[in-house]
mmCIF file of C-alpha atoms in Angstrom:
data_model
loop_
_atom_site.group_PDB
_atom_site.id
_atom_site.type_symbol
_atom_site.label_atom_id
_atom_site.label_comp_id
_atom_site.label_asym_id
_atom_site.label_seq_id
_atom_site.Cartn_x
_atom_site.Cartn_y
_atom_site.Cartn_z
ATOM 1 C CA MET N 34 16.609 -21.781 -14.433
ATOM 2 C CA THR N 35 16.036 -18.336 -12.944
ATOM 3 C CA SER N 36 14.341 -18.585 -9.555
ATOM 4 C CA VAL N 37 12.197 -15.894 -7.966
ATOM 5 C CA ALA N 38 10.551 -15.850 -4.538
ATOM 6 C CA PHE N 39 7.085 -14.376 -4.238
ATOM 7 C CA VAL N 40 6.983 -13.525 -0.542
ATOM 8 C CA THR N 41 3.788 -14.356 1.327
ATOM 9 C CA ALA N 42 2.512 -14.597 4.918
ATOM 10 C CA SER N 43 1.246 -17.605 6.843
ATOM 11 C CA GLN N 44 -2.422 -16.713 6.390
ATOM 12 C CA TRP N 45 -1.871 -16.361 2.635
ATOM 13 C CA ALA N 46 0.892 -18.948 2.245
ATOM 14 C CA THR N 47 0.087 -19.886 -1.351
ATOM 15 C CA LEU N 48 0.027 -17.523 -4.290
ATOM 16 C CA THR N 49 -3.078 -15.373 -4.586
ATOM 17 C CA THR N 50 -5.222 -15.659 -7.692
ATOM 18 C CA ASP N 51 -3.695 -12.396 -8.880
ATOM 19 C CA ASP N 52 -0.128 -13.568 -8.335
ATOM 20 C CA GLN N 53 -0.838 -16.879 -10.054
ATOM 21 C CA LEU N 54 -1.376 -14.882 -13.251
ATOM 22 C CA ALA N 55 2.067 -13.316 -12.891
ATOM 23 C CA ALA N 56 3.673 -16.655 -12.026
ATOM 24 C CA ALA N 57 2.149 -18.366 -15.058
ATOM 25 C CA GLU N 58 3.513 -15.668 -17.350
ATOM 26 C CA LEU N 59 6.961 -15.871 -15.763
ATOM 27 C CA GLU N 60 7.013 -19.675 -16.042
ATOM 28 C CA LYS N 61 6.481 -19.301 -19.801
ATOM 29 C CA ARG N 62 9.671 -17.262 -19.870
ATOM 30 C CA GLY N 63 11.728 -19.788 -17.956
ATOM 31 C CA ILE N 64 11.472 -18.048 -14.584
ATOM 32 C CA ARG N 65 10.439 -20.338 -11.730
ATOM 33 C CA VAL N 66 8.264 -18.733 -9.040
ATOM 34 C CA GLN N 67 8.092 -20.064 -5.491
ATOM 35 C CA ALA N 68 5.789 -18.866 -2.718
ATOM 36 C CA VAL N 69 7.875 -18.275 0.415
ATOM 37 C CA LEU N 70 6.864 -17.094 3.895
ATOM 38 C CA TRP N 71 8.683 -13.904 4.856
ATOM 39 C CA ASP N 72 9.134 -15.004 8.475
ATOM 40 C CA SER N 73 10.350 -18.535 7.768
ATOM 41 C CA ASP N 74 13.655 -19.463 9.433
ATOM 42 C CA SER N 75 14.387 -22.210 6.917
ATOM 43 C CA VAL N 76 14.573 -20.140 3.722
ATOM 44 C CA ASP N 77 17.895 -19.649 1.948
ATOM 45 C CA TRP N 78 17.204 -16.170 0.637
ATOM 46 C CA GLN N 79 20.466 -16.082 -1.273
ATOM 47 C CA SER N 80 19.320 -18.996 -3.427
ATOM 48 C CA PHE N 81 16.893 -16.738 -5.304
ATOM 49 C CA ASP N 82 17.729 -14.434 -8.175
ATOM 50 C CA ALA N 83 15.181 -11.960 -6.868
ATOM 51 C CA ILE N 84 12.715 -11.644 -4.007
ATOM 52 C CA VAL N 85 9.365 -10.005 -4.706
ATOM 53 C CA LEU N 86 7.097 -8.826 -1.901
ATOM 54 C CA ARG N 87 3.564 -9.946 -2.567
ATOM 55 C CA SER N 88 0.987 -11.016 0.046
ATOM 56 C CA THR N 89 2.901 -10.010 3.184
ATOM 57 C CA TRP N 90 -0.375 -8.709 4.526
ATOM 58 C CA ASP N 91 0.530 -9.129 8.181
ATOM 59 C CA TYR N 92 3.695 -6.998 8.216
ATOM 60 C CA PHE N 93 1.998 -4.057 9.933
ATOM 61 C CA LYS N 94 0.852 -6.308 12.769
ATOM 62 C CA ARG N 95 4.426 -7.541 13.301
ATOM 63 C CA TYR N 96 6.258 -4.430 12.251
ATOM 64 C CA ASP N 97 9.413 -4.814 14.351
ATOM 65 C CA ALA N 98 9.943 -8.367 13.104
ATOM 66 C CA PHE N 99 9.357 -7.210 9.530
ATOM 67 C CA LEU N 100 11.966 -4.468 9.878
ATOM 68 C CA GLU N 101 14.424 -7.033 11.245
ATOM 69 C CA TRP N 102 13.745 -9.233 8.219
ATOM 70 C CA LEU N 103 14.415 -6.320 5.873
ATOM 71 C CA ALA N 104 17.707 -5.679 7.657
ATOM 72 C CA LYS N 105 18.626 -9.346 7.251
ATOM 73 C CA LEU N 106 18.039 -9.225 3.501
ATOM 74 C CA GLU N 107 20.057 -6.042 3.321
ATOM 75 C CA SER N 108 22.985 -7.643 5.153
ATOM 76 C CA LEU N 109 22.832 -10.636 2.797
ATOM 77 C CA ASN N 110 22.830 -8.279 -0.196
ATOM 78 C CA VAL N 111 19.754 -10.042 -1.563
ATOM 79 C CA PRO N 112 17.818 -8.129 -4.264
ATOM 80 C CA LEU N 113 14.378 -7.278 -2.884
ATOM 81 C CA TRP N 114 11.623 -5.699 -4.966
ATOM 82 C CA ASN N 115 10.673 -3.147 -4.263
ATOM 83 C CA PRO N 116 14.073 -2.210 -2.731
ATOM 84 C CA VAL N 117 14.551 -2.282 1.043
ATOM 85 C CA LYS N 118 15.130 1.473 1.274
ATOM 86 C CA VAL N 119 11.839 2.189 -0.479
ATOM 87 C CA VAL N 120 9.933 -0.383 1.581
ATOM 88 C CA ARG N 121 11.150 1.115 4.862
ATOM 89 C CA TRP N 122 10.174 4.600 3.723
ATOM 90 C CA ASN N 123 6.750 3.494 2.500
ATOM 91 C CA SER N 124 5.961 1.343 5.541
ATOM 92 C CA GLU N 125 5.010 4.319 7.718
ATOM 93 C CA LYS N 126 2.385 6.658 6.358
ATOM 94 C CA THR N 127 4.334 9.722 7.400
ATOM 95 C CA TYR N 128 5.721 9.464 3.853
ATOM 96 C CA LEU N 129 2.616 11.412 2.815
ATOM 97 C CA ALA N 130 4.045 14.526 4.447
ATOM 98 C CA ALA N 131 7.266 14.116 2.482
ATOM 99 C CA LEU N 132 5.349 13.897 -0.779
ATOM 100 C CA ALA N 133 3.210 16.903 0.168
ATOM 101 C CA LYS N 134 6.433 18.942 0.490
ATOM 102 C CA GLN N 135 7.189 17.947 -3.103
ATOM 103 C CA GLY N 136 3.929 19.438 -4.296
ATOM 104 C CA VAL N 137 1.725 16.344 -4.231
ATOM 105 C CA ALA N 138 -1.876 16.997 -3.248
ATOM 106 C CA THR N 139 -2.611 14.789 -0.239
ATOM 107 C CA VAL N 140 -5.378 14.542 2.313
ATOM 108 C CA GLN N 141 -4.794 16.803 5.319
ATOM 109 C CA THR N 142 -3.238 14.641 8.013
ATOM 110 C CA VAL N 143 -2.618 15.077 11.729
ATOM 111 C CA ILE N 144 -0.024 12.736 13.244
ATOM 112 C CA VAL N 145 -0.175 12.017 16.971
ATOM 113 C CA GLU N 146 2.988 10.323 18.198
ATOM 114 C CA ARG N 147 2.856 7.057 20.104
ATOM 115 C CA GLY N 148 2.383 7.574 23.840
ATOM 116 C CA ALA N 149 1.158 11.156 23.462
ATOM 117 C CA SER N 150 -1.860 12.408 25.383
ATOM 118 C CA ARG N 151 -4.335 14.136 23.038
ATOM 119 C CA ASN N 152 -8.061 14.729 23.004
ATOM 120 C CA LEU N 153 -9.686 13.234 19.915
ATOM 121 C CA GLU N 154 -12.824 15.351 20.186
ATOM 122 C CA GLY N 155 -10.725 18.488 20.356
ATOM 123 C CA LEU N 156 -8.632 17.503 17.334
ATOM 124 C CA VAL N 157 -11.690 16.843 15.210
ATOM 125 C CA LYS N 158 -13.511 20.000 16.259
ATOM 126 C CA ASP N 159 -10.437 22.238 15.999
ATOM 127 C CA HIS N 160 -10.043 21.266 12.359
ATOM 128 C CA GLY N 161 -13.727 21.675 11.595
ATOM 129 C CA TRP N 162 -14.066 18.115 10.293
ATOM 130 C CA LEU N 163 -17.601 16.761 9.998
ATOM 131 C CA LYS N 164 -16.189 13.228 9.776
ATOM 132 C CA ALA N 165 -12.672 11.944 10.295
ATOM 133 C CA ILE N 166 -10.742 8.712 9.762
ATOM 134 C CA VAL N 167 -8.480 7.400 12.535
ATOM 135 C CA LYS N 168 -5.826 4.733 11.897
ATOM 136 C CA PRO N 169 -2.288 3.700 12.858
ATOM 137 C CA THR N 170 0.569 5.185 10.856
ATOM 138 C CA VAL N 171 1.658 1.622 10.098
ATOM 139 C CA SER N 172 -1.362 -0.239 8.790
ATOM 140 C CA GLY N 173 -3.068 -1.760 5.790
ATOM 141 C CA GLY N 174 -6.377 -3.208 4.661
ATOM 142 C CA ALA N 175 -8.340 -0.895 6.988
ATOM 143 C CA TYR N 176 -6.629 -2.501 10.008
ATOM 144 C CA GLU N 177 -7.662 -0.731 13.245
ATOM 145 C CA THR N 178 -9.250 2.011 11.162
ATOM 146 C CA TRP N 179 -12.490 3.715 12.059
ATOM 147 C CA MET N 180 -14.564 6.793 11.353
ATOM 148 C CA THR N 181 -15.407 9.363 13.979
ATOM 149 C CA ASP N 182 -17.149 12.742 14.105
ATOM 150 C CA PRO N 183 -17.598 15.584 16.631
ATOM 151 C CA GLN N 184 -20.633 13.895 18.158
ATOM 152 C CA VAL N 185 -19.004 10.518 18.885
ATOM 153 C CA ALA N 186 -15.326 11.453 19.256
ATOM 154 C CA ARG N 187 -15.646 11.678 23.047
ATOM 155 C CA ASP N 188 -16.911 8.097 23.137
ATOM 156 C CA ASP N 189 -14.004 7.062 20.880
ATOM 157 C CA GLN N 190 -11.411 8.531 23.243
ATOM 158 C CA SER N 191 -10.641 5.254 25.006
ATOM 159 C CA ALA N 192 -10.079 3.445 21.708
ATOM 160 C CA PHE N 193 -7.895 6.347 20.581
ATOM 161 C CA GLU N 194 -5.798 6.112 23.739
ATOM 162 C CA SER N 195 -5.469 2.348 23.381
ATOM 163 C CA LEU N 196 -4.196 2.780 19.843
ATOM 164 C CA LEU N 197 -1.679 5.413 20.943
ATOM 165 C CA LYS N 198 -0.207 2.956 23.434
ATOM 166 C CA LYS N 199 0.765 0.714 20.509
ATOM 167 C CA SER N 200 1.640 3.094 17.697
ATOM 168 C CA SER N 201 1.552 6.589 16.320
ATOM 169 C CA VAL N 202 -1.856 7.525 14.950
ATOM 170 C CA MET N 203 -2.994 9.552 11.971
ATOM 171 C CA ILE N 204 -6.266 11.453 11.694
ATOM 172 C CA GLN N 205 -7.629 12.666 8.388
ATOM 173 C CA PRO N 206 -10.866 14.272 7.267
ATOM 174 C CA PHE N 207 -13.191 11.883 5.493
ATOM 175 C CA VAL N 208 -13.093 12.539 1.740
ATOM 176 C CA PRO N 209 -16.716 12.236 0.553
ATOM 177 C CA GLU N 210 -15.604 11.734 -3.049
ATOM 178 C CA VAL N 211 -14.409 8.250 -2.071
ATOM 179 C CA ALA N 212 -18.042 7.245 -1.615
ATOM 180 C CA SER N 213 -19.543 9.368 -4.383
ATOM 181 C CA ASN N 214 -16.917 9.012 -7.129
ATOM 182 C CA GLY N 215 -14.804 6.064 -6.009
ATOM 183 C CA GLU N 216 -11.076 5.678 -5.376
ATOM 184 C CA TRP N 217 -8.641 5.138 -8.229
ATOM 185 C CA SER N 218 -5.786 2.652 -8.213
ATOM 186 C CA LEU N 219 -3.292 3.293 -11.008
ATOM 187 C CA ILE N 220 -0.708 0.549 -11.444
ATOM 188 C CA PHE N 221 2.783 1.059 -12.838
ATOM 189 C CA PHE N 222 5.493 -1.467 -13.672
ATOM 190 C CA GLY N 223 9.028 -0.151 -13.920
ATOM 191 C CA LYS N 224 7.497 3.322 -13.462
ATOM 192 C CA GLN N 225 5.544 2.863 -16.705
ATOM 193 C CA TYR N 226 1.762 3.012 -16.571
ATOM 194 C CA SER N 227 0.038 -0.347 -17.024
ATOM 195 C CA HIS N 228 -3.648 -0.223 -16.065
ATOM 196 C CA SER N 229 -6.095 1.103 -13.515
ATOM 197 C CA VAL N 230 -9.220 0.268 -11.580
ATOM 198 C CA LEU N 231 -11.899 2.255 -9.829
ATOM 199 C CA LYS N 232 -12.906 1.036 -6.366
ATOM 200 C CA ARG N 233 -16.132 1.909 -4.573
ATOM 201 C CA PRO N 234 -17.306 1.171 -1.035
ATOM 202 C CA ARG N 235 -20.563 -0.626 -0.439
ATOM 203 C CA PRO N 236 -23.525 1.688 0.259
ATOM 204 C CA GLY N 237 -23.207 3.347 3.657
ATOM 205 C CA ASP N 238 -19.528 2.456 4.081
ATOM 206 C CA TYR N 239 -16.263 4.256 3.336
ATOM 207 C CA ARG N 240 -13.879 1.301 2.903
ATOM 208 C CA VAL N 241 -13.217 0.225 -0.678
ATOM 209 C CA GLN N 242 -11.535 -3.129 0.022
ATOM 210 C CA GLU N 243 -13.391 -6.028 -1.587
ATOM 211 C CA HIS N 244 -13.170 -8.181 1.556
ATOM 212 C CA LEU N 245 -15.131 -5.410 3.294
ATOM 213 C CA GLY N 246 -17.821 -5.257 0.657
ATOM 214 C CA GLY N 247 -16.250 -2.850 -1.814
ATOM 215 C CA SER N 248 -16.340 -3.314 -5.578
ATOM 216 C CA THR N 249 -13.626 -2.940 -8.222
ATOM 217 C CA VAL N 250 -13.963 -2.347 -11.965
ATOM 218 C CA SER N 251 -11.393 -1.818 -14.684
ATOM 219 C CA GLN N 252 -11.527 1.773 -15.883
ATOM 220 C CA GLN N 253 -9.274 4.259 -17.659
ATOM 221 C CA PRO N 254 -8.711 7.464 -15.658
ATOM 222 C CA PRO N 255 -8.948 10.988 -17.049
ATOM 223 C CA GLN N 256 -5.646 12.130 -18.555
ATOM 224 C CA ALA N 257 -5.064 14.750 -15.841
ATOM 225 C CA LEU N 258 -5.261 12.081 -13.142
ATOM 226 C CA LEU N 259 -2.939 9.770 -15.063
ATOM 227 C CA ASP N 260 -0.425 12.586 -15.553
ATOM 228 C CA GLU N 261 -0.349 13.368 -11.832
ATOM 229 C CA ALA N 262 -0.069 9.705 -10.824
ATOM 230 C CA THR N 263 2.819 9.362 -13.279
ATOM 231 C CA ARG N 264 4.518 12.392 -11.751
ATOM 232 C CA ILE N 265 4.127 10.954 -8.252
ATOM 233 C CA CYS N 266 5.649 7.684 -9.408
ATOM 234 C CA GLN N 267 8.626 9.506 -10.893
ATOM 235 C CA LEU N 268 9.273 11.341 -7.611
ATOM 236 C CA ILE N 269 10.489 8.107 -5.998
ATOM 237 C CA ASP N 270 14.263 7.954 -6.211
ATOM 238 C CA GLY N 271 15.640 4.786 -7.741
ATOM 239 C CA PRO N 272 14.128 1.860 -9.661
ATOM 240 C CA LEU N 273 10.804 0.261 -8.794
ATOM 241 C CA LEU N 274 9.292 -3.015 -9.941
ATOM 242 C CA TYR N 275 5.722 -1.962 -9.209
ATOM 243 C CA THR N 276 3.837 1.040 -7.923
ATOM 244 C CA ARG N 277 0.167 1.451 -7.082
ATOM 245 C CA VAL N 278 -0.985 5.024 -6.796
ATOM 246 C CA ASP N 279 -4.293 5.302 -4.934
ATOM 247 C CA GLY N 280 -6.208 8.542 -5.028
ATOM 248 C CA VAL N 281 -9.471 10.305 -5.570
ATOM 249 C CA GLU N 282 -10.577 13.045 -7.930
ATOM 250 C CA VAL N 283 -11.584 16.192 -6.061
ATOM 251 C CA LYS N 284 -12.753 19.121 -8.199
ATOM 252 C CA GLY N 285 -10.852 17.769 -11.175
ATOM 253 C CA ARG N 286 -7.618 17.301 -9.243
ATOM 254 C CA PHE N 287 -5.973 14.043 -8.206
ATOM 255 C CA VAL N 288 -5.586 13.808 -4.421
ATOM 256 C CA LEU N 289 -3.259 11.059 -3.212
ATOM 257 C CA MET N 290 -4.673 8.706 -0.598
ATOM 258 C CA GLU N 291 -1.911 6.074 -0.508
ATOM 259 C CA LEU N 292 1.251 5.266 -2.438
ATOM 260 C CA GLU N 293 1.473 1.466 -2.315
ATOM 261 C CA LEU N 294 5.036 0.211 -2.782
ATOM 262 C CA ILE N 295 5.167 -2.826 -0.485
ATOM 263 C CA GLU N 296 2.486 -5.480 -0.996
ATOM 264 C CA PRO N 297 -0.356 -4.027 -3.041
ATOM 265 C CA LEU N 298 -2.864 -6.106 -4.928
ATOM 266 C CA LEU N 299 -1.951 -5.317 -8.531
ATOM 267 C CA PHE N 300 -5.318 -6.215 -10.122
ATOM 268 C CA LEU N 301 -3.599 -8.262 -12.822
ATOM 269 C CA GLY N 302 -6.890 -9.978 -13.575
ATOM 270 C CA LYS N 303 -8.478 -6.693 -14.613
ATOM 271 C CA ASP N 304 -6.296 -6.297 -17.728
ATOM 272 C CA THR N 305 -5.327 -9.248 -19.942
ATOM 273 C CA ALA N 306 -1.980 -7.661 -20.842
ATOM 274 C CA ALA N 307 -1.028 -6.747 -17.258
ATOM 275 C CA PRO N 308 0.694 -10.051 -16.333
ATOM 276 C CA ALA N 309 2.981 -9.696 -19.348
ATOM 277 C CA ARG N 310 3.814 -6.108 -18.423
ATOM 278 C CA PHE N 311 4.651 -7.227 -14.897
ATOM 279 C CA ALA N 312 6.862 -10.013 -16.286
ATOM 280 C CA ASP N 313 8.602 -7.556 -18.610
ATOM 281 C CA ALA N 314 9.418 -5.301 -15.666
ATOM 282 C CA LEU N 315 10.699 -8.190 -13.552
ATOM 283 C CA GLU N 316 12.880 -9.464 -16.395
ATOM 284 C CA ALA N 317 14.317 -5.968 -16.709
ATOM 285 C CA VAL N 318 15.368 -5.819 -13.046
ATOM 286 C CA LEU N 319 16.770 -9.367 -13.219
ATOM 287 C CA LEU N 320 19.001 -8.332 -16.103
ATOM 288 C CA LYS N 321 20.380 -5.449 -14.030
ATOM 289 C CA ASN N 322 21.180 -7.605 -10.979
#
């Protein structure tokens, strides 16, 4: 029987409700799914036909250890999905600059390197931003993310300096369309479009994550947005099992917020056919291994 590891983290050691849908579909096809902790020392990674990153939602808090784990899988020649090379590239949000050079519309971003001495108030005012988002370049789920503005940036300086002691930091203007129009997540399997959702923050907030009060509904995007998300997906060199393209519509144009290639929630419960599409894509990569 084909055996696949769905990789989790200690706080989410069992399969999420979303991943249970994928596992059930795979079991029907004779593919056994096992939830496995990424940082476990007792796992025989070579015993699996494929390893699929799922709820590794602590990797950005233990980034060095996560990179070491990726290197271990690479040395063992174990098939990881998405591939190790892609995961490394996507793990630091400086990838946005690389995509911008390829013509992808992204949110303007200022990167301040770890250990640098910069004035947050000056950065915000120099760029004319009424509101700005500050977060580590390696992060997820709104971890150590906050909003600032020219009036409070001076008070945020100490927090900014504390963050710079631990990591590089990115600063972006707040995109008001996130609150007014919502943020799209378009999901692809094997680089083929599957389904999409529209996420909105709770009133008065800017974070769309459901655990922070955001809401998510299944919705089909305008064709222009789907075309651009498809193009972005195709820009990634090599095969992918899954891709989640997060962005917002600004004046009719799709602006990329995040390209999620590591451990995104895939919203399989928002489309009844999505688990089967995921299983189809996984079967395809298993056949190639």
